[in-house]
Coordinates of C-alpha atoms and ligand atoms in Angstrom, one line a residue:
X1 CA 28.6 57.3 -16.0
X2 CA 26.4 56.6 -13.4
X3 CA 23.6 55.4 -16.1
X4 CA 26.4 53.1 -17.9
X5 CA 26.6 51.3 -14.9
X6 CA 23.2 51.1 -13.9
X7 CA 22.5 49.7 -17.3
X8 CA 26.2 47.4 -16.7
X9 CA 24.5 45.7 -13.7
X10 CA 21.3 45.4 -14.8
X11 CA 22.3 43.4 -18.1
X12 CA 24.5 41.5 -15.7
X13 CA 21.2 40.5 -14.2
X14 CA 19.4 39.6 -17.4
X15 CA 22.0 37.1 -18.4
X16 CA 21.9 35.4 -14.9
X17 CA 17.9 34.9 -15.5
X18 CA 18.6 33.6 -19.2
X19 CA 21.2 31.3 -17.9
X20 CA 19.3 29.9 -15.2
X21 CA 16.3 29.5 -17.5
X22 CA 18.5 27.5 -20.0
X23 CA 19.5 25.1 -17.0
X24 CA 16.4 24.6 -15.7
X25 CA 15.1 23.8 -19.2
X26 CA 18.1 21.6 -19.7
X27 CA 17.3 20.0 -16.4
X28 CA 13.6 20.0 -17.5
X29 CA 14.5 18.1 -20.5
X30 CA 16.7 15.7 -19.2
X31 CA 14.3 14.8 -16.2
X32 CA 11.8 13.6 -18.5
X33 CA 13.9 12.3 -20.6
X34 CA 15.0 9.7 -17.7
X35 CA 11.4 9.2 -16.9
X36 CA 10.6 8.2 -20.6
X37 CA 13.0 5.4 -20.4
X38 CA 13.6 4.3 -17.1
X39 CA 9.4 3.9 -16.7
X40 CA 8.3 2.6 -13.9
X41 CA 10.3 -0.4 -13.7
X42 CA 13.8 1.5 -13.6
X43 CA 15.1 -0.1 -9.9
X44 CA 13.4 -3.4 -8.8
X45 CA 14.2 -3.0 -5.5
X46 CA 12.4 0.3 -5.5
X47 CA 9.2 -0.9 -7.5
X48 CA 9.4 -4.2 -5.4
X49 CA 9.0 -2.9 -2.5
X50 CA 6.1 -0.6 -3.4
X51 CA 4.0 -3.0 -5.4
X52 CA 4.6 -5.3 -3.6
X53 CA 3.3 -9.4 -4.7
X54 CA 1.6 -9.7 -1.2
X55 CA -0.2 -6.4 -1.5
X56 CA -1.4 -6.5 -5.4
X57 CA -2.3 -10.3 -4.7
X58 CA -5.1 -9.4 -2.3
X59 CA -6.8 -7.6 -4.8
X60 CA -9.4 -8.1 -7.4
X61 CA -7.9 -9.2 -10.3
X62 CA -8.0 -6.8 -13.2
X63 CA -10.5 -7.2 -16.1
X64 CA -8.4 -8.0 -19.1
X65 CA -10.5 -7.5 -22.7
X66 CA -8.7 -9.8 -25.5
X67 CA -8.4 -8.3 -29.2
X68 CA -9.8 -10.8 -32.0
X69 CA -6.9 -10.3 -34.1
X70 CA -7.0 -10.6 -38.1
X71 CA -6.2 -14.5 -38.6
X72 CA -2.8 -13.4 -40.3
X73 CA -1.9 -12.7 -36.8
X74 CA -3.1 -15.2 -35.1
X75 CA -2.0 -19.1 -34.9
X76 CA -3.5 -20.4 -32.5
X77 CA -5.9 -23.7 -32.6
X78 CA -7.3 -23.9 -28.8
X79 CA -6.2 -27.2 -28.3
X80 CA -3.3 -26.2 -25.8
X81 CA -3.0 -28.9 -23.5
X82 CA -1.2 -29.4 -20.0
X83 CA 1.1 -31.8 -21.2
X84 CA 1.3 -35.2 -19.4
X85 CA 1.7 -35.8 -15.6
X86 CA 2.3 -38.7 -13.3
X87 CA 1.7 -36.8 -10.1
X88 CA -1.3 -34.1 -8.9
X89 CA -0.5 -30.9 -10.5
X90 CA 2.4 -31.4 -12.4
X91 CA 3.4 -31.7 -16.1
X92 CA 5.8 -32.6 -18.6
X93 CA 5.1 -31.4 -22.2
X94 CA 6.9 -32.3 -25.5
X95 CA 8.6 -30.3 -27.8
X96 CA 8.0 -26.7 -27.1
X97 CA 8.3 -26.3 -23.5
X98 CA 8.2 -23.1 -20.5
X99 CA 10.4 -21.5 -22.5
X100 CA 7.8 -20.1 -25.3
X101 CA 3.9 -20.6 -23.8
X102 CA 3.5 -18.0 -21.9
X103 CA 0.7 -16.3 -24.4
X104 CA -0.8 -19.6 -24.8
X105 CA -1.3 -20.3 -20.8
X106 CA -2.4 -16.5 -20.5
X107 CA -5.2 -16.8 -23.2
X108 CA -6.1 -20.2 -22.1
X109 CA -6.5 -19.4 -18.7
X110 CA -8.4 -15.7 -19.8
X111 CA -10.7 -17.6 -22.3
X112 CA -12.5 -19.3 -18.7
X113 CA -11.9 -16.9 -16.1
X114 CA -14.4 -14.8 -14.0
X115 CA -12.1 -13.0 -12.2
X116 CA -9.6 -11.7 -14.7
X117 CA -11.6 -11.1 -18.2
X118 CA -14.4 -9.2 -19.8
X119 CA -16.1 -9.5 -23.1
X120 CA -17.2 -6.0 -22.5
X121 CA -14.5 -3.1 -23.9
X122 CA -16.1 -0.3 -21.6
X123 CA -15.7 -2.5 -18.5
X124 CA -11.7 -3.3 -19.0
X125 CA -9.1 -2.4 -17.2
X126 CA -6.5 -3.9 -19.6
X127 CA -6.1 -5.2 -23.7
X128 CA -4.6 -7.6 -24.7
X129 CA -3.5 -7.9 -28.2
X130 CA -2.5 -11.3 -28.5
X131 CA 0.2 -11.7 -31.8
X132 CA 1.2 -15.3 -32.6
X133 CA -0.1 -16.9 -29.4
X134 CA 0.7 -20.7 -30.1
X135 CA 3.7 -21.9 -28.6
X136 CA 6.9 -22.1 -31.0
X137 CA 10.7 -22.1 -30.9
X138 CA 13.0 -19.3 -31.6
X139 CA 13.6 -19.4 -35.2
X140 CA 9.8 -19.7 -36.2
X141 CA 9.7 -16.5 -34.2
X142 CA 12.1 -14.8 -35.9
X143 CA 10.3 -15.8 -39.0
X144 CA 7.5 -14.3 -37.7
X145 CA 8.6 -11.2 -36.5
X146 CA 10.6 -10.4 -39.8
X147 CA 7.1 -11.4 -42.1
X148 CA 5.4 -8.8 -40.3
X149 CA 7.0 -6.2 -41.6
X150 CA 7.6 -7.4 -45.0
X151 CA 3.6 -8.5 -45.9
X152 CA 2.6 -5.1 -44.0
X153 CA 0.8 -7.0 -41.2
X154 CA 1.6 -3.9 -39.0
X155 CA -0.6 -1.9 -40.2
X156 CA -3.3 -4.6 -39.2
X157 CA -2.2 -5.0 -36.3
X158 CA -2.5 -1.2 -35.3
X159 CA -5.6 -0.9 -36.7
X160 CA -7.5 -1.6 -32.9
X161 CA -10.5 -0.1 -32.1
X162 CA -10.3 0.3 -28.5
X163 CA -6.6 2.2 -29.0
X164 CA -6.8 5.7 -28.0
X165 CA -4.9 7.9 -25.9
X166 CA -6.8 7.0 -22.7
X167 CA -6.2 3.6 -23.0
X168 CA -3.0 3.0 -24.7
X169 CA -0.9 2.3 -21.5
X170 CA -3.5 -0.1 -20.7
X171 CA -2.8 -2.7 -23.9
X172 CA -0.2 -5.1 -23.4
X173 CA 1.8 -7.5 -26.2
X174 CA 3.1 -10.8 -24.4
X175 CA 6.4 -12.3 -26.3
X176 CA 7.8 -15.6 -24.7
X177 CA 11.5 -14.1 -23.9
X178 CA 12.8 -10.3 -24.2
X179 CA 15.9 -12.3 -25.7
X180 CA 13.6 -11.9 -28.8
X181 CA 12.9 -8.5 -28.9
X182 CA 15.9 -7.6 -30.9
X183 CA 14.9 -9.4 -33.8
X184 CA 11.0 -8.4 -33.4
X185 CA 12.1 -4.6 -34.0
X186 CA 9.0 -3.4 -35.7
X187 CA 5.9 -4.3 -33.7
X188 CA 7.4 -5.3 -30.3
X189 CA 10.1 -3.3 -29.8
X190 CA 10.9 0.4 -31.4
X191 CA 10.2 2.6 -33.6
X192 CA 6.5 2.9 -33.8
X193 CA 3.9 4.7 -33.6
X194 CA 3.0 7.0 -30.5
X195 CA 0.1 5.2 -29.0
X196 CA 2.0 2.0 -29.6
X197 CA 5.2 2.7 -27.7
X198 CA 3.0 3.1 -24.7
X199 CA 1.9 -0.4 -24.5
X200 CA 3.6 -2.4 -22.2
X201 CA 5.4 -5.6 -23.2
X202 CA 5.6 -8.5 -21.1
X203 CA 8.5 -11.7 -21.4
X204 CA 9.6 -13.5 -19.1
X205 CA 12.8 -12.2 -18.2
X206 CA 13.3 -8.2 -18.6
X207 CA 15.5 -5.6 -18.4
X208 CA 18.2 -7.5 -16.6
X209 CA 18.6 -9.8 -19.4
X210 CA 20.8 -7.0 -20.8
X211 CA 23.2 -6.8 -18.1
X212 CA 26.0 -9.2 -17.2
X213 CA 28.1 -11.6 -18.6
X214 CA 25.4 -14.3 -20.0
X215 CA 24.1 -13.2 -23.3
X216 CA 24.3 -15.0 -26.1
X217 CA 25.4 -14.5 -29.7
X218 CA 22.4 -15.1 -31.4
X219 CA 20.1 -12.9 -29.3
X220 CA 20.8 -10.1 -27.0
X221 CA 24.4 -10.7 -27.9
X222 CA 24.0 -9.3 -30.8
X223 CA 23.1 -5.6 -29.7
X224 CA 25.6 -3.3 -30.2
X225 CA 27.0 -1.4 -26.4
X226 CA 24.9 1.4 -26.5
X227 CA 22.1 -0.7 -27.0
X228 CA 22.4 -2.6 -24.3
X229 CA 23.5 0.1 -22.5
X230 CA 20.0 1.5 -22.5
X231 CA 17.2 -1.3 -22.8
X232 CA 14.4 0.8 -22.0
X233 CA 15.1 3.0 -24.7
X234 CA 15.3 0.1 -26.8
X235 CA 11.3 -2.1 -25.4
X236 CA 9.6 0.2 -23.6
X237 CA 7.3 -0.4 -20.5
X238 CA 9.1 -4.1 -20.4
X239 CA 7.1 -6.3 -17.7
X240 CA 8.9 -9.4 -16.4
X241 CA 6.9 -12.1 -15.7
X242 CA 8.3 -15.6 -14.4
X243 CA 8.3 -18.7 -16.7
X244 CA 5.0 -21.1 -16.6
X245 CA 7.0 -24.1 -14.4
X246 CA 5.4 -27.3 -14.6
X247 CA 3.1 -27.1 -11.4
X248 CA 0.4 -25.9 -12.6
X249 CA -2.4 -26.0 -9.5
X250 CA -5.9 -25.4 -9.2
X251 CA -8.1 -23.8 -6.8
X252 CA -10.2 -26.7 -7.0
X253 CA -7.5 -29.1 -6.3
X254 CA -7.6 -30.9 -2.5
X255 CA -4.6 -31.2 -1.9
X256 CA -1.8 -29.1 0.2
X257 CA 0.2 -27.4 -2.8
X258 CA 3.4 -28.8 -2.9
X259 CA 5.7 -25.2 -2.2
X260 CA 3.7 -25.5 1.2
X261 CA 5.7 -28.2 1.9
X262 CA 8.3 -27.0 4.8
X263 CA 8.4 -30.4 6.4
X264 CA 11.1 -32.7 7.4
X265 CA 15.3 -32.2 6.3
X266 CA 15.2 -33.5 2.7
X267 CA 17.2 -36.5 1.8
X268 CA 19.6 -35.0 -0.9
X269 CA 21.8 -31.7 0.0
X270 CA 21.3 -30.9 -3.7
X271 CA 20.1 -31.3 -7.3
X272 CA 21.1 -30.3 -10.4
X273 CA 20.0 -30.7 -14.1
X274 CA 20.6 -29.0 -17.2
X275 CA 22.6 -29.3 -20.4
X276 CA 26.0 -27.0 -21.1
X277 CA 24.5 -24.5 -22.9
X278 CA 24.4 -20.2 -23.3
X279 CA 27.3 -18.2 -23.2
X280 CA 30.9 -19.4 -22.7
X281 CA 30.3 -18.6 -18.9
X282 CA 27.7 -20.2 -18.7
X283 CA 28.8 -23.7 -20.0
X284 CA 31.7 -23.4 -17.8
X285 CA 29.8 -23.3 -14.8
X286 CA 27.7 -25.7 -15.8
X287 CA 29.9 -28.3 -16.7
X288 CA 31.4 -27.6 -13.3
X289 CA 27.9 -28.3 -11.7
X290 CA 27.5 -31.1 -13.8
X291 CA 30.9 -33.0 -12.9
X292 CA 30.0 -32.0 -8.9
X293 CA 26.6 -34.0 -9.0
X294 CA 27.6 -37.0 -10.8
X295 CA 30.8 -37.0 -8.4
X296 CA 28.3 -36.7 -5.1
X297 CA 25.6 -39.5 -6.2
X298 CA 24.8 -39.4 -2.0
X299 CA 24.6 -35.9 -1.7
X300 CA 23.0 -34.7 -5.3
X301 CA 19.4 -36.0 -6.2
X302 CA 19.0 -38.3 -9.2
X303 CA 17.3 -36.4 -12.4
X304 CA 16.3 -37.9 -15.7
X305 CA 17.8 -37.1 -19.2
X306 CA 16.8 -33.3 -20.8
X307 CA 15.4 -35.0 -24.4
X308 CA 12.2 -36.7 -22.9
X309 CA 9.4 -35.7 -21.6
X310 CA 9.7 -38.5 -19.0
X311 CA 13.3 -37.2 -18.0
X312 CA 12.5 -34.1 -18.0
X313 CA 10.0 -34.9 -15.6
X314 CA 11.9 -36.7 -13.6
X315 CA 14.1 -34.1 -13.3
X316 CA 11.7 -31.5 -12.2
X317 CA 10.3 -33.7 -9.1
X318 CA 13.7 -34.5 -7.9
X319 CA 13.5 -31.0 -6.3
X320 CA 11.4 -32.1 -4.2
X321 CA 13.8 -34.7 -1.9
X322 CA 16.6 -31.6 -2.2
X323 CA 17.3 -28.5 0.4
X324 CA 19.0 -26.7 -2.5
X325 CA 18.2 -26.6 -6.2
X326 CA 21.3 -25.4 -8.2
X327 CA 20.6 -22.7 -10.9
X328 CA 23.5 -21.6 -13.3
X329 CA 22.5 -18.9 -16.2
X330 CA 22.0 -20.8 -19.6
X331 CA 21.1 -18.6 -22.3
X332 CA 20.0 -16.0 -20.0
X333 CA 20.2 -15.1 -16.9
X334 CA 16.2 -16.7 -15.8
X335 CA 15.1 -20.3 -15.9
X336 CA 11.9 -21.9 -15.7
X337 CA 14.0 -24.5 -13.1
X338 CA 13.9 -21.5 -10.1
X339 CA 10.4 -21.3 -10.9
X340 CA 9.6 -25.0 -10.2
X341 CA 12.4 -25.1 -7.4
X342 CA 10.6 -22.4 -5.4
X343 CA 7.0 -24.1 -6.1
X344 CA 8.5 -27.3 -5.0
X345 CA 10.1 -26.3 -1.9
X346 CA 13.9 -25.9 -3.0
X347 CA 15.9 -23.4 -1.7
X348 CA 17.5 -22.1 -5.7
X349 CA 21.3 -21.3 -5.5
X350 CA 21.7 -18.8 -7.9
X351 CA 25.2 -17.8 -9.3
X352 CA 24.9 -14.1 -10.9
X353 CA 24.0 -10.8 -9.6
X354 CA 21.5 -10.2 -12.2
X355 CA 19.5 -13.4 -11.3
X356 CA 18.4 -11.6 -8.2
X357 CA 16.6 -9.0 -10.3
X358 CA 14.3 -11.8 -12.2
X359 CA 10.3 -11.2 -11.8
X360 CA 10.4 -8.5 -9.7
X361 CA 6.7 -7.9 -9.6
X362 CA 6.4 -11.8 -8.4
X363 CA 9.7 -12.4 -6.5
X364 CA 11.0 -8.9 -6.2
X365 CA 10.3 -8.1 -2.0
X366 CA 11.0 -12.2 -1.0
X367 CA 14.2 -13.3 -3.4
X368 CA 16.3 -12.4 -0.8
X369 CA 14.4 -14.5 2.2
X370 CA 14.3 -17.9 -0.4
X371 CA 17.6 -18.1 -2.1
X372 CA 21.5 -18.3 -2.0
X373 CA 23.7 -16.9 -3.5
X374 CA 27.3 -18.0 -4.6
X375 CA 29.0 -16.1 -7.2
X376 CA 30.3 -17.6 -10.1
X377 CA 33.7 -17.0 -10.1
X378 CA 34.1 -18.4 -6.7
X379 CA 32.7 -21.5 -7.8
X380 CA 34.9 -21.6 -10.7
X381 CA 37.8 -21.4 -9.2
X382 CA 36.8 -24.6 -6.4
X383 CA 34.0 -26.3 -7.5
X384 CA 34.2 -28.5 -4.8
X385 CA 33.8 -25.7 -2.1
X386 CA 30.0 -25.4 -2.9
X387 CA 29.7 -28.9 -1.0
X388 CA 31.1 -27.2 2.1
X389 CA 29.4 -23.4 1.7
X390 CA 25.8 -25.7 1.0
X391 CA 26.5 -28.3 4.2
X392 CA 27.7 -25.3 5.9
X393 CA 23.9 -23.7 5.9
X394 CA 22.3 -23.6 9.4
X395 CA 19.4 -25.9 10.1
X396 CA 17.5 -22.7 11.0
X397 CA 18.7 -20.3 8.3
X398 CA 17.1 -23.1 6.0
X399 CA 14.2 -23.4 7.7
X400 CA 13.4 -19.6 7.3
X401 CA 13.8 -20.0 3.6
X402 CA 11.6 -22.7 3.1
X403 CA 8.9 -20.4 5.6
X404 CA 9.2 -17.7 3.5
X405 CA 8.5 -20.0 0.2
X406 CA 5.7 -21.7 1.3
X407 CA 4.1 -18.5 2.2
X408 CA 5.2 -16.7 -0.7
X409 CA 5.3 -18.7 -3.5
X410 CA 1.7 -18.8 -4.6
X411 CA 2.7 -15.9 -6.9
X412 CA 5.2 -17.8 -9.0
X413 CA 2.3 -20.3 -10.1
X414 CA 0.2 -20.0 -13.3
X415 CA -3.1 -22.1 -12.0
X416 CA -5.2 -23.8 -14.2
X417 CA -8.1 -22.3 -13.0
X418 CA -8.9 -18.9 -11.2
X419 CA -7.3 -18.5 -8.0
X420 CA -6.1 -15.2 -6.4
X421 CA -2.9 -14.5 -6.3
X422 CA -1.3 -16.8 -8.6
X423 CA 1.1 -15.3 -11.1
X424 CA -1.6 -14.2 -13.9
X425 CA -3.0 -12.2 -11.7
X426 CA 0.1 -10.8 -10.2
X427 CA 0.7 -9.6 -13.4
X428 CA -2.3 -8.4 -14.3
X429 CA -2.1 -6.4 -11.3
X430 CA 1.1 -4.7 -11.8
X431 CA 0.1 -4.1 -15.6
X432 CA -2.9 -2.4 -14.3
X433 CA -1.3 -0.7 -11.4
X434 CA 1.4 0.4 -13.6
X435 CA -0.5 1.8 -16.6
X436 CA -2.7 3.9 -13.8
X437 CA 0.3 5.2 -12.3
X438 CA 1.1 7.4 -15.6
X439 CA -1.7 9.4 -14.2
X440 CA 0.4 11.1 -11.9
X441 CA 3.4 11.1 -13.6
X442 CA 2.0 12.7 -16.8
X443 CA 3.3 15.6 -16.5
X444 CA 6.9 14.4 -17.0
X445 CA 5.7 13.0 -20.3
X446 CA 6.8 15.0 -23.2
X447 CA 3.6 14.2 -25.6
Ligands
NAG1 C1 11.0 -37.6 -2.5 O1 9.9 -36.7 -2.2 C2 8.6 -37.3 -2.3 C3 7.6 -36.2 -2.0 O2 7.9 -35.5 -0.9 C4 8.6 -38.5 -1.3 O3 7.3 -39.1 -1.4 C5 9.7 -39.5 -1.6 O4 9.7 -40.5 -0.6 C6 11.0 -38.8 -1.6 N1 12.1 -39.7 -2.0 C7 13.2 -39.8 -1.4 C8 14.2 -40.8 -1.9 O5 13.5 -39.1 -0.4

């Protein structure tokens, strides 16, 4: 009897130690599962605040090596120019604008800088694999991204010779807006293979895109729930980076840049510019917007029509005789406009919770020091109360915001030429930073 229950308690015991190994394996499991798709950019606040735009700015920029592609994947003719400008620094181009250059600006800049590139594979600290750089609208990317798959350019594209194991968090793809990744399934997005789900993807705009109530039909609209329930499952190791606005300075320019610009009250309380576009949200609110500027012609600053370059223009320098710059989601939560805003001095008025999240590597630890914030359904429902909340600003609260942008908003500008700290090279940075921080984490990694 005595044996029986000896045995009793000691089987007892055995199933405790199996149970608790199957939890802690369960536990295992699940823990680097959330690693594997949160990565490193799961909370901006969090990632902000540690890689922070001050502290990777004041460092050497990272040497970037840039694949020759095949010339099936490339379309690109070198002739990128700056577009047209009236005024020091600034530019106006036709056609395709901000919203789809940004590999064009990058390899522009890379193919005469220094500081940031290397011809030399053993000496990089980042690849670039540069697919479709020229600038082009939506649907000739959505061309693009389907032909891939159906003339088997894929398998050319993986064919790189610096891609090992060592190095694969270190390659990068840039794609204009992470509104595109849906339709780029195949070589941006996921499945593929092992090494290449560890490259990091930059867009500007990023995993906030997928939140909220401003996606659009025809892009991320079109995910199903789950989907958008779980972006990083969906583009891996996605890397925001802000829109190329049209200041565009230069190290070797004289001049004070104009986001230094904190001196006297501006002449208009606000400006505003933009066409009804995006969601159904979206064109509400900017109808509303619309209808308060033309109504205000002494409080809201004059802009020029969206079709021209010369309007366009026009538009973009009126932020410089407003306090606040008024910026609505279109057909996603980013625009380029906050980007110029902040490099012209304008205090952005931004209207959803997920425009606070944009570019956190560039604007993630100062958003909240160079912006205000009025919700959108608030505005909706009195459009005419933003007059008061915006009159209603204290002289010195505005002050501190134009401080803060002057000092800070060096990072949000892609210079011509090289000059530390600008937003190439905050990127770069955080790529770098962020590829050598799997070092430590490796061990949650499953492969
Ligand atoms: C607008 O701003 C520019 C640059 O700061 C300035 O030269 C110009 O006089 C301003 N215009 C008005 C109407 O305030």
């Amino acid at each position: 009897m005595g044996r029986k229950k000896g045995w009793g308690h000691r089987r007892g015991w055995v199933w405790c130690v199996v149970v608790v190994v199957l939890v802690l394996t369960w536990l295992w499991r699940r823990q680097e599962e959330d690693f594997e798709e949160e990565g490193l950019w799961a909370s901006a606040g969090a990632e902000a605040a540690f890689w922070s735009a001050e502290r990777r700015s004041s460092r050497a920029c990272p040497k970037v090596f840039v694949y020759e592609l095949d010339p099936e994947l490339g379309d690109w003719d070198r002739r990128s120019t700056f577009g047209q400008t009236s005024v020091p620094g600034v530019y106006a181009t036709e056609g395709i604008d901000e919203n789809a250059n940004l590999l064009e600006v990058v390899l522009t800049r890379l193919a005469s800088s220094e500081r940031c590139s290397t011809r030399d594979a053993s000496e990089a600290e980042l690849f670039l694999v540069p697919v479709f750089p020229r600038a082009k609208h939506w649907s000739e990317w959505v061309e693009r991204c389907e032909a891939m798959q159906r003339e088997g350019l894929l398998q050319k594209l993986y064919a790189l010779p610096h891609l090992r194991e060592e190095t694969a968090r270190r390659h990068f793809f840039v794609l204009p807006r992470v509104g595109y990744a849906p339709k780029c399934v195949g070589w941006w997005t996921s499945p593929m293979p092992p090494l290449v789900r560890q490259f990091a993807r930059v867009a500007v705009g990023g995993y906030e895109e997928f939140e909220g109530d401003f996606q659009r039909a025809k892009t991320l609209g079109k995910l199903t729930a789950s989907e958008r329930s779980r972006p990083r499952a969906l583009v891996p190791r996605l890397v925001s980076a802000p829109y190329v606005a049209s200041v565009r300075w230069a190290a070797a320019r004289r001049e004070a840049p104009p986001w230094t610009n904190t001196g006297p009250p501006r002449r208009f309380l606000f400006s505003y510019s933009g066409t009804p576009h995006g969601a159904d949200k979206a064109v509400e609110l900017r109808r509303a917007l619309s209808a308060l500027c033309e109504g205000n012609a002494n409080l809201c600053a004059p802009s020029g029509a969206a079709d021209t370059a010369d309007g366009r223009l026009r538009s973009t320098l009126a932020k410089r005789n407003a306090t606040f710059c008024l910026e609505p989601p279109g057909l996603t939560p980013g625009r380029a406009s906050i980007v110029a805003d902040l490099l012209f001095g304008c205090v952005p008025v931004l209207f959803a919770p997920e425009q606070d999240r944009l570019w956190p590597l560039h604007w993630g630890d100062w958003v909240r020091d160079s912006r205000l914030y009025v919700s959108a359904d608030v505005l909706l429902e009195n459009p005419n109360s933003l007059l008061e909340t915006l009159a209603a600003v204290p002289e010195d609260a505005v002050a501190r915001m134009r401080r803060a942008i002057a000092d800070r908003a060096k990072a949000m500008q892609y210079a011509t030429d090289d000059m530390p700290g600008d937003a190439l090279e905050v990127l770069l940075r955080g790529l770098a930073d962020s590829a050598a921080s799997s070092g430590t984490s490796s061990r949650f990694r499953r492969r």
